[in-house]
Amino acid sequence: MGIERLSKDQVSAICEHLDSEVDELVTRPLGPSRTPYLWVDAAYVKCRRDRRVASTAVVTAIGCDEDGWRRVLGLGVVDTESYDSWLAFLRRVRARGVTGVRLVTSDAHEGLRRAIEEVF
């Protein structure tokens, strides 16, 4: 990318900008359109927490509205893929305006399946 070295101040400035972009992505109202199709999943990444590296789940929800448009509906970071974590995440997605869900595609994680049934 043509960048050989970044100072810690440059990294902090970049992260600050990214934080505001991500915050806007995960808090903006999603509007009144129905979202019949939803994909939810988690990907594990290594994150530094409390001076140690730990595996952390990044959970995502992607929806397809009735007009066929796909968009990211939710993004979150959780320690584990537990029922409680999925339930809180999916409730936040629903609270932002996701309605009309008819089909959710996910893995067969028991906690996730239970949370999907409860929220949608």
XYZ file of C-alpha atoms in Angstrom:
120
model
C 0.000 0.000 0.000
C 3.046 2.242 -0.032
C 3.183 2.682 3.729
C 6.388 1.568 5.353
C 5.849 2.805 8.884
C 3.057 4.348 10.951
C 3.527 6.181 14.213
C 1.334 5.333 17.197
C -0.354 8.743 16.772
C -1.203 7.917 13.143
C -2.603 4.536 14.157
C -4.678 6.203 16.896
C -6.070 8.743 14.411
C -6.982 5.987 11.942
C -8.652 3.926 14.678
C -10.598 6.948 15.901
C -11.967 7.489 12.389
C -12.790 3.795 12.014
C -14.538 3.745 15.401
C -16.937 6.467 14.267
C -17.600 4.683 10.961
C -18.329 1.367 12.695
C -20.509 3.104 15.298
C -22.595 4.659 12.512
C -22.908 1.268 10.797
C -24.178 -0.545 13.894
C -26.492 2.171 15.253
C -28.200 3.707 12.221
C -31.936 3.021 11.880
C -32.585 0.439 9.195
C -35.881 1.898 7.990
C -39.275 0.360 7.420
C -38.479 -2.167 4.679
C -39.135 -5.814 5.460
C -36.143 -8.168 5.500
C -37.364 -11.685 4.733
C -33.878 -13.224 4.436
C -31.208 -13.036 7.077
C -27.731 -14.557 7.319
C -26.005 -14.653 10.716
C -22.606 -16.017 11.603
C -19.503 -15.509 13.703
C -15.862 -15.388 12.718
C -13.112 -15.698 15.304
C -10.186 -13.298 15.327
C -7.284 -12.806 17.698
C -7.611 -9.606 19.756
C -5.383 -8.074 22.379
C -7.284 -7.675 25.660
C -5.813 -6.861 29.034
C -2.287 -7.339 27.684
C -2.960 -10.801 26.306
C -4.181 -12.181 22.998
C -7.550 -13.947 23.050
C -9.830 -15.466 20.454
C -12.895 -13.242 20.058
C -16.076 -13.760 18.045
C -17.116 -11.100 15.535
C -20.831 -11.661 14.915
C -22.575 -10.404 11.796
C -26.089 -10.185 10.415
C -26.645 -9.585 6.708
C -30.150 -9.165 5.327
C -31.826 -9.180 1.957
C -34.882 -6.926 1.636
C -37.957 -7.531 -0.527
C -36.355 -5.660 -3.427
C -33.302 -7.951 -3.372
C -30.893 -5.443 -1.800
C -28.404 -6.944 0.648
C -26.896 -4.950 3.480
C -25.072 -5.374 6.738
C -27.650 -5.150 9.510
C -25.452 -5.773 12.497
C -21.896 -6.243 13.604
C -20.711 -7.027 17.106
C -17.919 -8.468 19.198
C -18.609 -11.111 21.840
C -16.410 -13.343 23.969
C -18.257 -16.539 23.067
C -21.107 -17.689 20.866
C -23.470 -18.260 23.757
C -27.244 -18.061 23.735
C -27.077 -14.836 25.774
C -24.599 -13.211 23.373
C -26.649 -14.108 20.307
C -29.898 -13.071 21.985
C -28.558 -9.609 22.856
C -27.082 -9.155 19.365
C -30.246 -10.219 17.525
C -32.428 -8.054 19.769
C -30.276 -5.033 18.849
C -30.688 -5.863 15.148
C -34.467 -6.205 15.513
C -34.698 -2.987 17.567
C -33.083 -1.069 14.697
C -35.983 -1.971 12.395
C -35.554 -5.485 10.995
C -39.025 -6.932 10.403
C -40.656 -9.640 8.329
C -37.898 -12.236 8.727
C -39.044 -15.504 7.163
C -35.768 -17.399 6.701
C -32.542 -17.252 8.683
C -29.444 -19.034 7.425
C -26.883 -19.900 10.087
C -24.873 -22.748 11.476
C -26.505 -25.203 13.849
C -25.100 -23.650 17.026
C -27.747 -24.467 19.648
C -27.609 -21.087 21.397
C -27.951 -19.264 18.090
C -30.886 -21.401 16.956
C -32.679 -20.741 20.244
C -32.042 -16.989 20.032
C -33.292 -16.837 16.427
C -36.528 -18.574 17.378
C -37.041 -16.214 20.289
C -36.282 -12.961 18.455
C -37.772 -13.651 15.005
